[in-house]
CSV table of C-alpha atoms in Angstrom, one decimal:
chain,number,residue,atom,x,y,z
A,1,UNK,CA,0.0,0.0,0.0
A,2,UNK,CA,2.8,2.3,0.2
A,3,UNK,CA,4.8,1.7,-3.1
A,4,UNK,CA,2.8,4.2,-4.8
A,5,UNK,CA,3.3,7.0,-2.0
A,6,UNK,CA,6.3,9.7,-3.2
A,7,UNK,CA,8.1,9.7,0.3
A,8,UNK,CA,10.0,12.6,-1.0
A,9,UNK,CA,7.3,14.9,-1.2
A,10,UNK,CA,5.3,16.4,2.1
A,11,UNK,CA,1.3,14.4,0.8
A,12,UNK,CA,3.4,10.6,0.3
A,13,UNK,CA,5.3,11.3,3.4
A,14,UNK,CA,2.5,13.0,6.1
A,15,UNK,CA,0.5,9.4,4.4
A,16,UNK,CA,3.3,7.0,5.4
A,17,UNK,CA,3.7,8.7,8.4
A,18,UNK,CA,0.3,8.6,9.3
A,19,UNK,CA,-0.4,5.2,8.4
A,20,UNK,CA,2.6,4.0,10.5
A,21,UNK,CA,1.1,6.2,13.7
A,22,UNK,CA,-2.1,4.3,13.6
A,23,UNK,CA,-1.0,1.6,13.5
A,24,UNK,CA,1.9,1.9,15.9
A,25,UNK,CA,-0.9,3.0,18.3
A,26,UNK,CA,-2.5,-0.4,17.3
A,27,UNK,CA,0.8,-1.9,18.7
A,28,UNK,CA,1.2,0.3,22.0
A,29,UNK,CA,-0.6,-2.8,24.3
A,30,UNK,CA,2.7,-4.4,23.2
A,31,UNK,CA,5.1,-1.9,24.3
A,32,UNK,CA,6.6,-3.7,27.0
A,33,UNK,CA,7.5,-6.4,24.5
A,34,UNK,CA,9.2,-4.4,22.4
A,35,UNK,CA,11.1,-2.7,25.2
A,36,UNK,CA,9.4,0.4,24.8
A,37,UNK,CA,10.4,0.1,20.9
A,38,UNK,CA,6.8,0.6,19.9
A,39,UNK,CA,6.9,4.0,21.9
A,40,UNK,CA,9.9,5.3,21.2
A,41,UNK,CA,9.0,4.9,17.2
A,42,UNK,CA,5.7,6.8,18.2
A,43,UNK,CA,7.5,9.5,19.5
A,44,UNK,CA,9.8,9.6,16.6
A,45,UNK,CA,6.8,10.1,13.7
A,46,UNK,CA,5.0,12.5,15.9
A,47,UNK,CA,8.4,14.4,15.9
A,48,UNK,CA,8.4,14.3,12.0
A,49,UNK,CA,4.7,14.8,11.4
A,50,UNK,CA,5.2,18.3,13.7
A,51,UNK,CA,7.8,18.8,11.4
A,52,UNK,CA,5.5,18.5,8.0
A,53,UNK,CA,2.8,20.5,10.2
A,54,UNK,CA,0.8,17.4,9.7
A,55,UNK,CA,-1.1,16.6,13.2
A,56,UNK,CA,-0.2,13.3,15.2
A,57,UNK,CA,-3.5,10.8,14.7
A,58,UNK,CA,-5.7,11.0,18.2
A,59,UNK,CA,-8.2,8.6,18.0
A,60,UNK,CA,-7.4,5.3,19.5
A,61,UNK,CA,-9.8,3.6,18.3
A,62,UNK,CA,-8.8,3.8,14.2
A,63,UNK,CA,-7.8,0.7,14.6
A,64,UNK,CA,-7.7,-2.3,16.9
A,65,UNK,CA,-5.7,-3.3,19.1
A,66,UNK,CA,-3.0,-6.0,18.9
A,67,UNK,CA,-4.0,-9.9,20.9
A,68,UNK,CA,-0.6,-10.4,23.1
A,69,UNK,CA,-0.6,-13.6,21.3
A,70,UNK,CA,0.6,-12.2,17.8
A,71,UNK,CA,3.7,-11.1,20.3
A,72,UNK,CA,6.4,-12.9,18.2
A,73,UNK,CA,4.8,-12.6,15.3
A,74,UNK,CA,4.0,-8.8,15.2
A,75,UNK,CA,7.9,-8.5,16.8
A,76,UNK,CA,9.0,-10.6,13.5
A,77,UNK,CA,7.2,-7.9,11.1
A,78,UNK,CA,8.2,-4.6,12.9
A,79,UNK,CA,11.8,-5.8,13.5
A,80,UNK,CA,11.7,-7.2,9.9
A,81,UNK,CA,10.8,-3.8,8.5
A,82,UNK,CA,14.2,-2.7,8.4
A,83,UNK,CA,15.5,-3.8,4.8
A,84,UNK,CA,12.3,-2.4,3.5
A,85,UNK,CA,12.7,0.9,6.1
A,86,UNK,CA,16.3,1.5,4.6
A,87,UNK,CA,15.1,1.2,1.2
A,88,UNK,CA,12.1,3.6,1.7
A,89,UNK,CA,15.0,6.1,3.5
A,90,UNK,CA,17.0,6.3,0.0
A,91,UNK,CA,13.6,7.8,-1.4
A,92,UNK,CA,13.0,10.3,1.1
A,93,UNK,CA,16.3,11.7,1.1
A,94,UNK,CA,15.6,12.4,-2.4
A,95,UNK,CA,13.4,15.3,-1.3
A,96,UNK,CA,13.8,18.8,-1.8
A,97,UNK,CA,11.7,20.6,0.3
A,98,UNK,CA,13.4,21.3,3.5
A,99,UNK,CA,10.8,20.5,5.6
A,100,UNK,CA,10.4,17.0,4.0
A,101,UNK,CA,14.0,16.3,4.5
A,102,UNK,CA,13.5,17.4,8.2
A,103,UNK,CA,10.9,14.7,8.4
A,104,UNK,CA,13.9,12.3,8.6
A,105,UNK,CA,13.6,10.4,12.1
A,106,UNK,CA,11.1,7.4,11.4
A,107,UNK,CA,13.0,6.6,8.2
A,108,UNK,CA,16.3,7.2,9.8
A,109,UNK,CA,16.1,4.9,12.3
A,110,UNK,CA,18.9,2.2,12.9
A,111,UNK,CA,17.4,0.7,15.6
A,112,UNK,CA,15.4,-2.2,13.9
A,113,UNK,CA,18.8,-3.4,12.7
A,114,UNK,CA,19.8,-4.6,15.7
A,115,UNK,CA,16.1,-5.5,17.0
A,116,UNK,CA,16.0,-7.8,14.2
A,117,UNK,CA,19.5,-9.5,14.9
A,118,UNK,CA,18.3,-10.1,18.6
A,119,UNK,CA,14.7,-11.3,17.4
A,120,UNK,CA,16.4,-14.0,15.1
A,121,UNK,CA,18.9,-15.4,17.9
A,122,UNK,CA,15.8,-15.8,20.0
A,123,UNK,CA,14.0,-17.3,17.8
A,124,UNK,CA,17.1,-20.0,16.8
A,125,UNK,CA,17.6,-20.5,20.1
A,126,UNK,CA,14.4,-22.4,21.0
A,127,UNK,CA,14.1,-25.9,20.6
A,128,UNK,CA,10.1,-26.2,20.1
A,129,UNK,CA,10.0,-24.7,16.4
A,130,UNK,CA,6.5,-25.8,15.8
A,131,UNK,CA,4.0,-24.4,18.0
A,132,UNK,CA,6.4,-21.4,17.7
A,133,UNK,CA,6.4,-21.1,14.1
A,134,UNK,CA,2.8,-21.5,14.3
A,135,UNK,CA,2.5,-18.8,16.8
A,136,UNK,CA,4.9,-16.0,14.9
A,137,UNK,CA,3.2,-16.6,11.1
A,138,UNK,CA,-0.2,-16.1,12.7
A,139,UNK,CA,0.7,-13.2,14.4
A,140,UNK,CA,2.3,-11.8,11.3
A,141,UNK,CA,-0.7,-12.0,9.8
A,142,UNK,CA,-2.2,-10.3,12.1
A,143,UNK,CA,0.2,-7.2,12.2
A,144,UNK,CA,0.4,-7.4,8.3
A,145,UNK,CA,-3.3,-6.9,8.1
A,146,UNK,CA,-3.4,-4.7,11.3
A,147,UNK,CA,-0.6,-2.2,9.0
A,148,UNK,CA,-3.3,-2.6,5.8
A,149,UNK,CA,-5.9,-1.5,7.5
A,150,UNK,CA,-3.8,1.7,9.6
A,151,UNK,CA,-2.6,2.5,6.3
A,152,UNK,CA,-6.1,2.8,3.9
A,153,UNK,CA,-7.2,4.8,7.5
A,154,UNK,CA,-4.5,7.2,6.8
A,155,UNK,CA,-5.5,6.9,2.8
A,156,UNK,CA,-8.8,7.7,3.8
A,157,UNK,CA,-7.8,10.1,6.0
A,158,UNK,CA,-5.7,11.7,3.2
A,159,UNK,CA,-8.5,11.6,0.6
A,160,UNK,CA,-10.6,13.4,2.5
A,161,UNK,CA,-8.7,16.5,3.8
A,162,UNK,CA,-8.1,17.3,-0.1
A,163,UNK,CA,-10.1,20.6,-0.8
């Protein structure tokens, strides 16, 4: 849902941006298995959304929560965003618009790098691969369709603020 959104210019970027919010918000229940990961990436696109002058999404209720079950699962997809994140970085810092570029944090995040190296050791490490493997595709599922559904909210959202 995002390949067609121009991250280097302020409408594809204040969409990505607000997709990921909602949906992050969809993730907060999780926080504390993330490590306040979840949290800290809220804070970090409501720092670039004030810096597009786009406001932070404040319902709660765009989108539902989470089930603790999907834990491993929804951990595999996050952490796992970070391939995609850096590629969706190189677009944005093709922008031109100062405040765009300013709009940097989310993107420029390093953190999932890491996240993802410690999410795969503990994954190898346990001897019970089944029920576990069971566990972590059904909760991706879950976060991928919990993202799809934050992100045609934010479309939506998008659509109808045009004048």
């Amino acid at each position: 849902m995002v390949a067609h959104l121009d991250l280097a210019e302020r409408s594809g970027l204040s969409t990505f941006l607000v997709g990921n919010a909602i949906a992050y918000a969809g993730l907060m229940p999780m926080d504390d298995a993330f490590s306040g990961h979840v949290s800290r990436r809220l804070k970090l696109l409501a720092r670039d959304l004030g810096a597009l002058g786009v406001p932070l999404p404040q319902d709660a209720k765009l989108i539902d929560a989470m089930p603790s079950a999907s834990v491993l699962g929804v951990r595999y997809v996050v952490a796992g965003s970070a391939l995609g994140g850096r590629v969706l970085a190189r677009h944005h810092s093709r922008a031109t618009d100062a405040r765009v570029r300013r709009a940097g944090a989310f993107l420029g995040d390093e953190s999932l790098g890491s996240y993802w190296s410690d999410l795969l050791k503990e994954l190898n490490g346990d001897e019970d691969a089944g029920p576990q493997s069971d566990a972590v595709v059904s909760g991706a599922h879950r976060c991928f369709a919990l993202f799809e559904a934050a992100f045609a909210r934010a479309l939506a959202l998008e659509t109808a603020s045009i004048p």
